Amino acid sequence: MPDLSHLRADFPILHQQVGEHPLIYFDSAASSQKPRQVIDALVHYYERDNANVHRGLHELSNRSTANFENVRARVARFIGAAQAEEIIFTRGTTEGINLVAHAWTSQFLQKDDIVIVTGMEHHSNLVPWQLATQRCGAVLKHVPILDDGTLDLEELEHLLTNGPVKLLACVHISNSLGTVNPVRDICARASALGITTLVDGAQAVGHVPVNVQDIGADFYVFSGHKMCAPTGIGVLYGRLDLLSQLPPWHGGGEMIESVTLEQSTYKAAPARFEAGTPDIAGVIGLGAAIDYLEGVGLENIQAHGRELTAYAVAKLVELPGLRLLGPPPPADRASLAAFTLACAHTHDLVEFANTQGLALRGGHHCTQPLMKRFKAPGTSRASFYLYNTQAEVDRMIDILRQAISFFS
């Protein structure tokens, strides 16, 4: 496993106590911590460059605009997009999916058409498609999950080849199971059938190498706050030929070519989909996060996460009464482990862990259908990132043993 322990010094928030115990932050699947380099970039922006973008001719506006658009180009390179115009800044994954669910469906989805999602989607990649299909009378179908936490690919093939399927929305990495879906193969099969694809990459970008052209997705969405960037900033990647066919979603300043009292004409992508003043500081922070992650190396981050997770899973499954959800060892999984304890409700367990300085996530993780599939009211989830260590995992296991003793 690559030794990334020196990186902890870059994250000020990690160096604090929770009561009498040092903080162990195992909740990065919900939101990652931010390195000093990102925090400094935000401070520098507000102290030196703060001005609106695209709309001024003075020095501050020119600098802000140049930096803003430079980040767009860096995002494109970071995820392997063909050009910067395919990058749309959003508030996060949820907004990116909703943008497609409105703009794309208004052009291409009709009554009785079919949209396919999987049974492991976050609500943000399920509810928008429920709303979209309900609006136009289309049909929403679901790919089931097998007992080992992987998708039923045989049933997916059946769904893809039966009926007027127009779009497939699929998560890259499950936030509740850690399952890494074969999105490249899935997108290739769907594309061969003329089906548009959207991939939710919220748990993937910044954690594993991602190349959207290699994956072959028509749309790919992710959030900054799960990859060391600020909250409130995200990205929708869309193939430019597809984006050019979509109408605006929000109306306002900057996305127009001309406006009269009767009608308006609109700019091309990406401006067409970025109405109003954007989160400029968030974009600057996203650029700084990309610089930081590239400095560490995505391959190193992936290897660290894979090995740390395998280490944690091997110890977790030895605990009495613990049930692990997701692909069992030695299957590859993302940097998280979700589990239940027979002796304690997940909320009680997470509160107990907090008294020991351990930050876990407890609940349904915005995947209620998945929890119903596995007959779990919720799980406790430990999720890891580049700043976590084996020593912290050992401490978690000690705390869980204490919890088992306490609740039994």
mmCIF file of C-alpha atoms in Angstrom:
data_model
loop_
_atom_site.group_PDB
_atom_site.id
_atom_site.type_symbol
_atom_site.label_atom_id
_atom_site.label_comp_id
_atom_site.label_asym_id
_atom_site.label_seq_id
_atom_site.Cartn_x
_atom_site.Cartn_y
_atom_site.Cartn_z
ATOM 1 C CA MET A 1 0.000 0.000 0.000
ATOM 2 C CA PRO A 2 1.405 3.439 -0.880
ATOM 3 C CA ASP A 3 2.413 5.313 2.257
ATOM 4 C CA LEU A 4 0.262 8.438 2.193
ATOM 5 C CA SER A 5 0.422 9.117 5.931
ATOM 6 C CA HIS A 6 2.404 12.311 5.354
ATOM 7 C CA LEU A 7 -0.661 13.798 3.653
ATOM 8 C CA ARG A 8 -2.500 14.033 6.969
ATOM 9 C CA ALA A 9 -0.492 17.156 7.739
ATOM 10 C CA ASP A 10 -2.305 18.872 4.846
ATOM 11 C CA PHE A 11 -5.735 18.481 6.490
ATOM 12 C CA PRO A 12 -6.106 20.851 9.468
ATOM 13 C CA ILE A 13 -9.474 19.483 10.563
ATOM 14 C CA LEU A 14 -8.048 16.036 11.318
ATOM 15 C CA HIS A 15 -5.841 17.346 14.117
ATOM 16 C CA GLN A 16 -8.449 17.747 16.825
ATOM 17 C CA GLN A 17 -9.964 15.877 19.747
ATOM 18 C CA VAL A 18 -13.541 14.705 20.175
ATOM 19 C CA GLY A 19 -13.821 14.828 23.922
ATOM 20 C CA GLU A 20 -10.761 12.947 25.138
ATOM 21 C CA HIS A 21 -10.206 11.058 21.886
ATOM 22 C CA PRO A 22 -8.471 11.990 18.634
ATOM 23 C CA LEU A 23 -10.844 12.390 15.711
ATOM 24 C CA ILE A 24 -11.038 9.451 13.317
ATOM 25 C CA TYR A 25 -12.957 10.622 10.262
ATOM 26 C CA PHE A 26 -14.475 7.657 8.403
ATOM 27 C CA ASP A 27 -17.248 9.537 6.600
ATOM 28 C CA SER A 28 -15.605 10.633 3.372
ATOM 29 C CA ALA A 29 -18.269 8.963 1.212
ATOM 30 C CA ALA A 30 -20.629 11.622 2.566
ATOM 31 C CA SER A 31 -18.124 14.477 2.274
ATOM 32 C CA SER A 32 -14.348 14.545 2.197
ATOM 33 C CA GLN A 33 -12.128 16.833 4.216
ATOM 34 C CA LYS A 34 -10.247 19.695 2.550
ATOM 35 C CA PRO A 35 -6.475 20.110 2.371
ATOM 36 C CA ARG A 36 -4.804 23.362 3.306
ATOM 37 C CA GLN A 37 -4.016 23.929 -0.381
ATOM 38 C CA VAL A 38 -7.729 24.123 -1.230
ATOM 39 C CA ILE A 39 -8.512 26.321 1.758
ATOM 40 C CA ASP A 40 -5.664 28.655 0.795
ATOM 41 C CA ALA A 41 -6.952 28.861 -2.783
ATOM 42 C CA LEU A 42 -10.337 30.025 -1.504
ATOM 43 C CA VAL A 43 -8.752 32.615 0.768
ATOM 44 C CA HIS A 44 -6.556 33.866 -2.078
ATOM 45 C CA TYR A 45 -9.563 34.203 -4.371
ATOM 46 C CA TYR A 46 -11.545 36.254 -1.867
ATOM 47 C CA GLU A 47 -8.558 38.375 -0.866
ATOM 48 C CA ARG A 48 -7.174 39.028 -4.361
ATOM 49 C CA ASP A 49 -9.519 38.158 -7.245
ATOM 50 C CA ASN A 50 -13.131 38.336 -6.053
ATOM 51 C CA ALA A 51 -15.304 39.591 -8.925
ATOM 52 C CA ASN A 52 -18.036 38.285 -11.180
ATOM 53 C CA VAL A 53 -16.954 36.327 -14.239
ATOM 54 C CA HIS A 54 -17.667 36.931 -17.935
ATOM 55 C CA ARG A 55 -19.258 40.318 -17.307
ATOM 56 C CA GLY A 56 -16.568 42.854 -16.604
ATOM 57 C CA LEU A 57 -13.601 44.468 -18.287
ATOM 58 C CA HIS A 58 -11.700 45.449 -15.168
ATOM 59 C CA GLU A 59 -8.662 43.613 -13.827
ATOM 60 C CA LEU A 60 -10.375 41.604 -11.093
ATOM 61 C CA SER A 61 -13.096 40.375 -13.420
ATOM 62 C CA ASN A 62 -10.564 39.483 -16.091
ATOM 63 C CA ARG A 63 -8.497 37.478 -13.598
ATOM 64 C CA SER A 64 -11.541 35.731 -12.167
ATOM 65 C CA THR A 65 -12.824 34.830 -15.616
ATOM 66 C CA ALA A 66 -9.463 33.495 -16.746
ATOM 67 C CA ASN A 67 -9.087 31.390 -13.598
ATOM 68 C CA PHE A 68 -12.680 30.161 -13.808
ATOM 69 C CA GLU A 69 -12.349 28.996 -17.402
ATOM 70 C CA ASN A 70 -8.915 27.550 -16.724
ATOM 71 C CA VAL A 71 -10.510 25.247 -14.171
ATOM 72 C CA ARG A 72 -13.089 24.153 -16.737
ATOM 73 C CA ALA A 73 -10.255 23.075 -19.014
ATOM 74 C CA ARG A 74 -8.495 21.304 -16.120
ATOM 75 C CA VAL A 75 -11.669 19.411 -15.238
ATOM 76 C CA ALA A 76 -11.963 18.291 -18.853
ATOM 77 C CA ARG A 77 -8.405 16.957 -18.798
ATOM 78 C CA PHE A 78 -8.890 15.395 -15.362
ATOM 79 C CA ILE A 79 -11.810 13.230 -16.501
ATOM 80 C CA GLY A 80 -10.692 12.739 -20.095
ATOM 81 C CA ALA A 81 -13.346 14.849 -21.832
ATOM 82 C CA ALA A 82 -12.713 15.772 -25.451
ATOM 83 C CA GLN A 83 -13.051 19.519 -24.856
ATOM 84 C CA ALA A 84 -13.761 22.073 -22.161
ATOM 85 C CA GLU A 85 -17.157 22.957 -23.657
ATOM 86 C CA GLU A 86 -18.415 19.556 -22.482
ATOM 87 C CA ILE A 87 -17.996 20.601 -18.835
ATOM 88 C CA ILE A 88 -20.970 22.256 -17.136
ATOM 89 C CA PHE A 89 -20.584 23.548 -13.594
ATOM 90 C CA THR A 90 -23.468 22.649 -11.286
ATOM 91 C CA ARG A 91 -24.189 22.690 -7.565
ATOM 92 C CA GLY A 92 -23.390 18.983 -7.378
ATOM 93 C CA THR A 93 -24.282 15.529 -8.627
ATOM 94 C CA THR A 94 -27.957 15.940 -7.780
ATOM 95 C CA GLU A 95 -28.348 19.102 -9.833
ATOM 96 C CA GLY A 96 -26.442 17.603 -12.759
ATOM 97 C CA ILE A 97 -28.778 14.615 -12.889
ATOM 98 C CA ASN A 98 -31.846 16.824 -12.571
ATOM 99 C CA LEU A 99 -30.579 19.006 -15.409
ATOM 100 C CA VAL A 100 -30.432 15.991 -17.716
ATOM 101 C CA ALA A 101 -33.710 14.599 -16.393
ATOM 102 C CA HIS A 102 -35.415 17.842 -17.421
ATOM 103 C CA ALA A 103 -33.580 19.055 -20.505
ATOM 104 C CA TRP A 104 -32.900 15.682 -22.141
ATOM 105 C CA THR A 105 -36.297 14.161 -21.408
ATOM 106 C CA SER A 106 -38.101 17.233 -22.739
ATOM 107 C CA GLN A 107 -36.534 16.527 -26.133
ATOM 108 C CA PHE A 108 -36.226 12.762 -26.302
ATOM 109 C CA LEU A 109 -38.621 10.996 -23.905
ATOM 110 C CA GLN A 110 -42.213 10.253 -24.869
ATOM 111 C CA LYS A 111 -45.168 8.304 -23.533
ATOM 112 C CA ASP A 112 -44.447 4.581 -23.086
ATOM 113 C CA ASP A 113 -40.700 5.018 -23.623
ATOM 114 C CA ILE A 114 -38.513 3.246 -21.071
ATOM 115 C CA VAL A 115 -35.873 4.580 -18.685
ATOM 116 C CA ILE A 116 -33.734 2.034 -16.828
ATOM 117 C CA VAL A 117 -32.063 2.611 -13.470
ATOM 118 C CA THR A 118 -30.447 0.131 -11.098
ATOM 119 C CA GLY A 119 -31.546 -1.007 -7.675
ATOM 120 C CA MET A 120 -28.447 0.474 -6.059
ATOM 121 C CA GLU A 121 -28.933 4.090 -7.105
ATOM 122 C CA HIS A 122 -28.665 6.972 -4.674
ATOM 123 C CA HIS A 123 -31.997 8.772 -4.466
ATOM 124 C CA SER A 124 -30.467 11.561 -6.566
ATOM 125 C CA ASN A 125 -30.268 9.144 -9.508
ATOM 126 C CA LEU A 126 -33.683 7.630 -8.890
ATOM 127 C CA VAL A 127 -36.144 10.341 -7.865
ATOM 128 C CA PRO A 128 -35.386 12.627 -10.868
ATOM 129 C CA TRP A 129 -36.186 9.730 -13.219
ATOM 130 C CA GLN A 130 -39.369 8.943 -11.327
ATOM 131 C CA LEU A 131 -40.431 12.556 -11.789
ATOM 132 C CA ALA A 132 -39.355 12.635 -15.444
ATOM 133 C CA THR A 133 -41.191 9.458 -16.427
ATOM 134 C CA GLN A 134 -44.295 10.514 -14.513
ATOM 135 C CA ARG A 135 -44.353 13.852 -16.346
ATOM 136 C CA CYS A 136 -44.557 12.299 -19.795
ATOM 137 C CA GLY A 137 -46.073 8.879 -19.162
ATOM 138 C CA ALA A 138 -42.865 6.953 -19.739
ATOM 139 C CA VAL A 139 -41.981 3.736 -17.901
ATOM 140 C CA LEU A 140 -39.247 3.346 -15.277
ATOM 141 C CA LYS A 141 -37.641 -0.089 -14.917
ATOM 142 C CA HIS A 142 -35.018 -1.345 -12.488
ATOM 143 C CA VAL A 143 -32.002 -3.640 -12.690
ATOM 144 C CA PRO A 144 -32.035 -5.888 -9.601
ATOM 145 C CA ILE A 145 -29.105 -6.466 -7.264
ATOM 146 C CA LEU A 146 -27.773 -9.959 -6.636
ATOM 147 C CA ASP A 147 -27.125 -11.263 -3.132
ATOM 148 C CA ASP A 148 -23.406 -10.511 -3.440
ATOM 149 C CA GLY A 149 -24.099 -6.817 -4.015
ATOM 150 C CA THR A 150 -23.463 -6.801 -7.757
ATOM 151 C CA LEU A 151 -25.895 -6.000 -10.549
ATOM 152 C CA ASP A 152 -27.863 -8.738 -12.273
ATOM 153 C CA LEU A 153 -26.250 -8.235 -15.675
ATOM 154 C CA GLU A 154 -28.385 -10.938 -17.307
ATOM 155 C CA GLU A 155 -31.520 -9.068 -16.310
ATOM 156 C CA LEU A 156 -29.931 -5.822 -17.487
ATOM 157 C CA GLU A 157 -29.395 -7.363 -20.920
ATOM 158 C CA HIS A 158 -33.020 -8.486 -20.956
ATOM 159 C CA LEU A 159 -34.237 -5.006 -20.056
ATOM 160 C CA LEU A 160 -32.017 -3.305 -22.621
ATOM 161 C CA THR A 161 -33.277 -5.474 -25.457
ATOM 162 C CA ASN A 162 -36.999 -5.410 -24.707
ATOM 163 C CA GLY A 163 -39.051 -2.348 -25.466
ATOM 164 C CA PRO A 164 -38.316 1.240 -26.481
ATOM 165 C CA VAL A 165 -35.505 1.931 -24.009
ATOM 166 C CA LYS A 166 -34.280 5.506 -24.353
ATOM 167 C CA LEU A 167 -31.959 6.037 -21.379
ATOM 168 C CA LEU A 168 -29.973 4.022 -18.842
ATOM 169 C CA ALA A 169 -28.835 5.707 -15.610
ATOM 170 C CA CYS A 170 -26.287 3.778 -13.573
ATOM 171 C CA VAL A 171 -24.061 4.476 -10.582
ATOM 172 C CA HIS A 172 -20.315 3.980 -11.106
ATOM 173 C CA ILE A 173 -19.603 3.086 -7.457
ATOM 174 C CA SER A 174 -22.355 2.332 -4.949
ATOM 175 C CA ASN A 175 -22.267 4.604 -1.913
ATOM 176 C CA SER A 176 -23.957 1.921 0.211
ATOM 177 C CA LEU A 177 -22.304 -1.291 -0.984
ATOM 178 C CA GLY A 178 -18.939 -0.230 -2.349
ATOM 179 C CA THR A 179 -19.724 -2.136 -5.543
ATOM 180 C CA VAL A 180 -17.688 -0.987 -8.539
ATOM 181 C CA ASN A 181 -19.970 -1.447 -11.520
ATOM 182 C CA PRO A 182 -18.593 -2.379 -14.966
ATOM 183 C CA VAL A 183 -19.776 0.925 -16.398
ATOM 184 C CA ARG A 184 -17.556 0.722 -19.471
ATOM 185 C CA ASP A 185 -19.152 -2.557 -20.551
ATOM 186 C CA ILE A 186 -22.622 -1.365 -19.588
ATOM 187 C CA CYS A 187 -22.295 1.867 -21.569
ATOM 188 C CA ALA A 188 -20.849 0.040 -24.568
ATOM 189 C CA ARG A 189 -23.802 -2.346 -24.681
ATOM 190 C CA ALA A 190 -26.355 0.423 -24.248
ATOM 191 C CA SER A 191 -24.697 2.612 -26.868
ATOM 192 C CA ALA A 192 -24.664 -0.267 -29.349
ATOM 193 C CA LEU A 193 -28.440 -0.366 -28.961
ATOM 194 C CA GLY A 194 -28.788 3.405 -29.416
ATOM 195 C CA ILE A 195 -29.586 4.010 -25.746
ATOM 196 C CA THR A 196 -28.386 7.204 -24.049
ATOM 197 C CA THR A 197 -26.365 6.651 -20.867
ATOM 198 C CA LEU A 198 -25.823 8.649 -17.694
ATOM 199 C CA VAL A 199 -23.307 7.562 -15.059
ATOM 200 C CA ASP A 200 -23.309 8.850 -11.478
ATOM 201 C CA GLY A 201 -19.621 9.220 -10.626
ATOM 202 C CA ALA A 202 -19.981 10.880 -7.222
ATOM 203 C CA GLN A 203 -18.053 8.110 -5.432
ATOM 204 C CA ALA A 204 -15.543 7.593 -8.244
ATOM 205 C CA VAL A 205 -14.006 10.880 -9.377
ATOM 206 C CA GLY A 206 -11.057 11.779 -7.181
ATOM 207 C CA HIS A 207 -10.899 8.240 -5.823
ATOM 208 C CA VAL A 208 -10.117 6.194 -8.924
ATOM 209 C CA PRO A 209 -8.883 7.214 -12.377
ATOM 210 C CA VAL A 210 -11.857 8.225 -14.541
ATOM 211 C CA ASN A 211 -11.838 8.758 -18.300
ATOM 212 C CA VAL A 212 -15.299 9.549 -19.599
ATOM 213 C CA GLN A 213 -14.403 8.843 -23.201
ATOM 214 C CA ASP A 214 -13.050 5.422 -22.270
ATOM 215 C CA ILE A 215 -16.164 4.722 -20.192
ATOM 216 C CA GLY A 216 -18.301 5.822 -23.113
ATOM 217 C CA ALA A 217 -21.010 7.562 -21.089
ATOM 218 C CA ASP A 218 -23.092 10.220 -22.804
ATOM 219 C CA PHE A 219 -23.434 12.047 -19.489
ATOM 220 C CA TYR A 220 -21.275 11.724 -16.362
ATOM 221 C CA VAL A 221 -21.895 13.624 -13.131
ATOM 222 C CA PHE A 222 -19.962 14.187 -9.922
ATOM 223 C CA SER A 223 -19.584 16.497 -6.925
ATOM 224 C CA GLY A 224 -16.574 18.431 -5.705
ATOM 225 C CA HIS A 225 -17.118 17.946 -1.983
ATOM 226 C CA LYS A 226 -16.371 14.213 -2.132
ATOM 227 C CA MET A 227 -12.961 14.839 -3.734
ATOM 228 C CA CYS A 228 -11.395 17.491 -1.466
ATOM 229 C CA ALA A 229 -13.154 20.449 -3.115
ATOM 230 C CA PRO A 230 -15.709 22.762 -1.469
ATOM 231 C CA THR A 231 -19.391 22.001 -1.088
ATOM 232 C CA GLY A 232 -21.795 23.499 -3.591
ATOM 233 C CA ILE A 233 -19.803 22.787 -6.741
ATOM 234 C CA GLY A 234 -20.223 19.878 -9.125
ATOM 235 C CA VAL A 235 -19.806 18.910 -12.744
ATOM 236 C CA LEU A 236 -22.004 17.575 -15.490
ATOM 237 C CA TYR A 237 -20.050 16.171 -18.408
ATOM 238 C CA GLY A 238 -22.052 15.764 -21.593
ATOM 239 C CA ARG A 239 -21.053 14.915 -25.126
ATOM 240 C CA LEU A 240 -21.085 18.198 -26.994
ATOM 241 C CA ASP A 241 -23.256 16.895 -29.812
ATOM 242 C CA LEU A 242 -25.869 15.918 -27.228
ATOM 243 C CA LEU A 243 -25.613 19.146 -25.244
ATOM 244 C CA SER A 244 -26.157 21.142 -28.420
ATOM 245 C CA GLN A 245 -29.564 19.476 -28.818
ATOM 246 C CA LEU A 246 -30.805 20.291 -25.327
ATOM 247 C CA PRO A 247 -32.860 23.351 -24.376
ATOM 248 C CA PRO A 248 -31.948 25.511 -21.383
ATOM 249 C CA TRP A 249 -33.037 24.300 -17.987
ATOM 250 C CA HIS A 250 -32.778 27.541 -15.983
ATOM 251 C CA GLY A 251 -33.229 30.983 -17.453
ATOM 252 C CA GLY A 252 -31.384 34.146 -16.480
ATOM 253 C CA GLY A 253 -28.279 36.146 -17.084
ATOM 254 C CA GLU A 254 -25.240 34.951 -19.016
ATOM 255 C CA MET A 255 -26.964 32.042 -20.811
ATOM 256 C CA ILE A 256 -28.591 34.267 -23.429
ATOM 257 C CA GLU A 257 -27.463 35.674 -26.760
ATOM 258 C CA SER A 258 -30.241 38.265 -26.973
ATOM 259 C CA VAL A 259 -33.446 39.114 -25.134
ATOM 260 C CA THR A 260 -36.562 40.988 -26.187
ATOM 261 C CA LEU A 261 -39.794 41.399 -24.279
ATOM 262 C CA GLU A 262 -41.250 38.534 -26.297
ATOM 263 C CA GLN A 263 -38.472 35.956 -26.643
ATOM 264 C CA SER A 264 -34.819 35.110 -26.186
ATOM 265 C CA THR A 265 -32.069 33.277 -27.979
ATOM 266 C CA TYR A 266 -29.505 31.243 -26.109
ATOM 267 C CA LYS A 267 -25.791 30.634 -26.087
ATOM 268 C CA ALA A 268 -24.215 27.300 -26.875
ATOM 269 C CA ALA A 269 -23.062 24.915 -24.167
ATOM 270 C CA PRO A 270 -21.782 25.236 -21.546
ATOM 271 C CA ALA A 271 -23.077 28.793 -21.009
ATOM 272 C CA ARG A 272 -26.612 27.735 -21.984
ATOM 273 C CA PHE A 273 -26.792 25.636 -18.811
ATOM 274 C CA GLU A 274 -25.102 28.043 -16.392
ATOM 275 C CA ALA A 275 -27.669 30.764 -15.796
ATOM 276 C CA GLY A 276 -26.864 33.406 -13.218
ATOM 277 C CA THR A 277 -23.783 34.039 -11.128
ATOM 278 C CA PRO A 278 -21.947 30.742 -10.653
ATOM 279 C CA ASP A 279 -20.136 29.480 -7.573
ATOM 280 C CA ILE A 280 -16.872 31.087 -8.626
ATOM 281 C CA ALA A 281 -15.023 30.348 -5.409
ATOM 282 C CA GLY A 282 -16.245 26.755 -5.557
ATOM 283 C CA VAL A 283 -14.835 26.399 -9.051
ATOM 284 C CA ILE A 284 -11.497 27.821 -7.908
ATOM 285 C CA GLY A 285 -11.510 25.361 -5.009
ATOM 286 C CA LEU A 286 -12.321 22.516 -7.388
ATOM 287 C CA GLY A 287 -9.307 23.425 -9.489
ATOM 288 C CA ALA A 288 -7.085 23.444 -6.417
ATOM 289 C CA ALA A 289 -8.453 20.042 -5.379
ATOM 290 C CA ILE A 290 -7.665 18.603 -8.804
ATOM 291 C CA ASP A 291 -4.129 19.957 -8.576
ATOM 292 C CA TYR A 292 -3.763 18.362 -5.153
ATOM 293 C CA LEU A 293 -5.116 14.968 -6.198
ATOM 294 C CA GLU A 294 -3.009 14.891 -9.335
ATOM 295 C CA GLY A 295 0.031 15.670 -7.205
ATOM 296 C CA VAL A 296 -0.714 12.614 -5.064
ATOM 297 C CA GLY A 297 -1.612 10.499 -8.096
ATOM 298 C CA LEU A 298 -4.977 8.845 -8.712
ATOM 299 C CA GLU A 299 -3.344 5.437 -9.021
ATOM 300 C CA ASN A 300 -1.782 5.907 -5.572
ATOM 301 C CA ILE A 301 -5.099 7.034 -4.109
ATOM 302 C CA GLN A 302 -6.892 4.055 -5.627
ATOM 303 C CA ALA A 303 -4.275 1.572 -4.404
ATOM 304 C CA HIS A 304 -4.310 3.083 -0.916
ATOM 305 C CA GLY A 305 -8.096 2.919 -0.745
ATOM 306 C CA ARG A 306 -8.279 -0.619 -2.076
ATOM 307 C CA GLU A 307 -5.711 -1.984 0.364
ATOM 308 C CA LEU A 308 -7.020 -0.057 3.368
ATOM 309 C CA THR A 309 -10.549 -1.278 2.650
ATOM 310 C CA ALA A 310 -9.407 -4.886 2.267
ATOM 311 C CA TYR A 311 -7.585 -4.568 5.596
ATOM 312 C CA ALA A 312 -10.704 -3.167 7.278
ATOM 313 C CA VAL A 313 -13.068 -5.731 5.766
ATOM 314 C CA ALA A 314 -10.849 -8.629 6.843
ATOM 315 C CA LYS A 315 -11.062 -7.404 10.441
ATOM 316 C CA LEU A 316 -14.737 -6.455 10.359
ATOM 317 C CA VAL A 317 -15.968 -9.872 9.234
ATOM 318 C CA GLU A 318 -14.295 -11.449 12.274
ATOM 319 C CA LEU A 319 -16.502 -9.490 14.690
ATOM 320 C CA PRO A 320 -19.380 -11.499 16.213
ATOM 321 C CA GLY A 321 -22.825 -10.580 14.923
ATOM 322 C CA LEU A 322 -21.505 -8.318 12.167
ATOM 323 C CA ARG A 323 -23.107 -8.513 8.729
ATOM 324 C CA LEU A 324 -21.212 -6.901 5.872
ATOM 325 C CA LEU A 325 -23.148 -5.596 2.880
ATOM 326 C CA GLY A 326 -21.632 -5.513 -0.582
ATOM 327 C CA PRO A 327 -19.184 -7.706 -2.470
ATOM 328 C CA PRO A 328 -17.547 -10.189 -0.066
ATOM 329 C CA PRO A 329 -13.778 -10.679 0.085
ATOM 330 C CA PRO A 330 -11.737 -11.032 -2.012
ATOM 331 C CA ALA A 331 -13.900 -9.103 -4.481
ATOM 332 C CA ASP A 332 -12.743 -5.601 -5.317
ATOM 333 C CA ARG A 333 -14.771 -2.867 -3.688
ATOM 334 C CA ALA A 334 -14.531 0.872 -3.291
ATOM 335 C CA SER A 335 -13.179 2.544 -0.162
ATOM 336 C CA LEU A 336 -16.082 1.845 2.146
ATOM 337 C CA ALA A 337 -17.582 -0.873 4.286
ATOM 338 C CA ALA A 338 -21.235 -0.851 5.358
ATOM 339 C CA PHE A 339 -22.415 -3.250 8.028
ATOM 340 C CA THR A 340 -24.956 -4.048 10.708
ATOM 341 C CA LEU A 341 -24.463 -5.418 14.212
ATOM 342 C CA ALA A 342 -26.986 -7.874 15.597
ATOM 343 C CA CYS A 343 -26.767 -6.344 19.072
ATOM 344 C CA ALA A 344 -27.275 -2.661 18.191
ATOM 345 C CA HIS A 345 -29.317 -0.386 15.973
ATOM 346 C CA THR A 346 -27.124 1.540 13.565
ATOM 347 C CA HIS A 347 -27.981 4.901 15.144
ATOM 348 C CA ASP A 348 -27.058 3.636 18.597
ATOM 349 C CA LEU A 349 -23.808 2.222 17.284
ATOM 350 C CA VAL A 350 -22.847 5.421 15.473
ATOM 351 C CA GLU A 351 -23.611 7.503 18.558
ATOM 352 C CA PHE A 352 -21.477 5.166 20.667
ATOM 353 C CA ALA A 353 -18.652 5.465 18.133
ATOM 354 C CA ASN A 354 -18.882 9.243 18.328
ATOM 355 C CA THR A 355 -18.213 9.140 22.079
ATOM 356 C CA GLN A 356 -14.897 7.509 21.187
ATOM 357 C CA GLY A 357 -13.984 10.063 18.511
ATOM 358 C CA LEU A 358 -14.960 7.828 15.575
ATOM 359 C CA ALA A 359 -17.062 9.442 12.839
ATOM 360 C CA LEU A 360 -19.162 6.829 11.040
ATOM 361 C CA ARG A 361 -22.293 7.357 8.968
ATOM 362 C CA GLY A 362 -25.495 5.631 10.080
ATOM 363 C CA GLY A 363 -28.800 5.255 8.250
ATOM 364 C CA HIS A 364 -30.065 4.345 4.806
ATOM 365 C CA HIS A 365 -27.517 6.558 2.988
ATOM 366 C CA CYS A 366 -30.202 7.839 0.578
ATOM 367 C CA THR A 367 -30.676 4.316 -0.788
ATOM 368 C CA GLN A 368 -33.934 3.167 0.774
ATOM 369 C CA PRO A 369 -34.824 0.663 -2.000
ATOM 370 C CA LEU A 370 -31.398 -0.947 -1.587
ATOM 371 C CA MET A 371 -31.878 -1.252 2.166
ATOM 372 C CA LYS A 372 -35.258 -2.877 1.585
ATOM 373 C CA ARG A 373 -33.619 -5.312 -0.855
ATOM 374 C CA PHE A 374 -31.180 -6.439 1.834
ATOM 375 C CA LYS A 375 -33.763 -6.312 4.642
ATOM 376 C CA ALA A 376 -31.743 -3.765 6.581
ATOM 377 C CA PRO A 377 -33.358 -0.711 8.220
ATOM 378 C CA GLY A 378 -29.989 0.977 7.818
ATOM 379 C CA THR A 379 -26.281 0.331 8.102
ATOM 380 C CA SER A 380 -23.234 1.778 9.765
ATOM 381 C CA ARG A 381 -20.767 2.866 7.114
ATOM 382 C CA ALA A 382 -17.039 3.429 7.396
ATOM 383 C CA SER A 383 -15.636 5.171 4.340
ATOM 384 C CA PHE A 384 -11.989 5.932 3.761
ATOM 385 C CA TYR A 385 -9.886 8.376 1.790
ATOM 386 C CA LEU A 386 -6.265 9.203 1.167
ATOM 387 C CA TYR A 387 -5.744 10.653 4.659
ATOM 388 C CA ASN A 388 -6.860 7.540 6.585
ATOM 389 C CA THR A 389 -4.518 4.919 8.046
ATOM 390 C CA GLN A 390 -4.392 1.302 9.179
ATOM 391 C CA ALA A 391 -3.889 2.512 12.742
ATOM 392 C CA GLU A 392 -7.258 4.261 12.521
ATOM 393 C CA VAL A 393 -8.855 1.061 11.246
ATOM 394 C CA ASP A 394 -7.375 -0.819 14.202
ATOM 395 C CA ARG A 395 -8.842 1.781 16.535
ATOM 396 C CA MET A 396 -12.258 1.403 14.844
ATOM 397 C CA ILE A 397 -12.168 -2.349 15.422
ATOM 398 C CA ASP A 398 -11.360 -1.767 19.099
ATOM 399 C CA ILE A 399 -14.290 0.641 19.390
ATOM 400 C CA LEU A 400 -16.647 -1.819 17.703
ATOM 401 C CA ARG A 401 -15.553 -4.542 20.118
ATOM 402 C CA GLN A 402 -16.341 -2.171 22.973
ATOM 403 C CA ALA A 403 -19.741 -1.474 21.416
ATOM 404 C CA ILE A 404 -20.530 -5.177 21.095
ATOM 405 C CA SER A 405 -19.683 -5.658 24.757
ATOM 406 C CA PHE A 406 -21.712 -2.592 25.748
ATOM 407 C CA PHE A 407 -24.874 -3.457 23.785
ATOM 408 C CA SER A 408 -24.871 -7.226 24.313
#
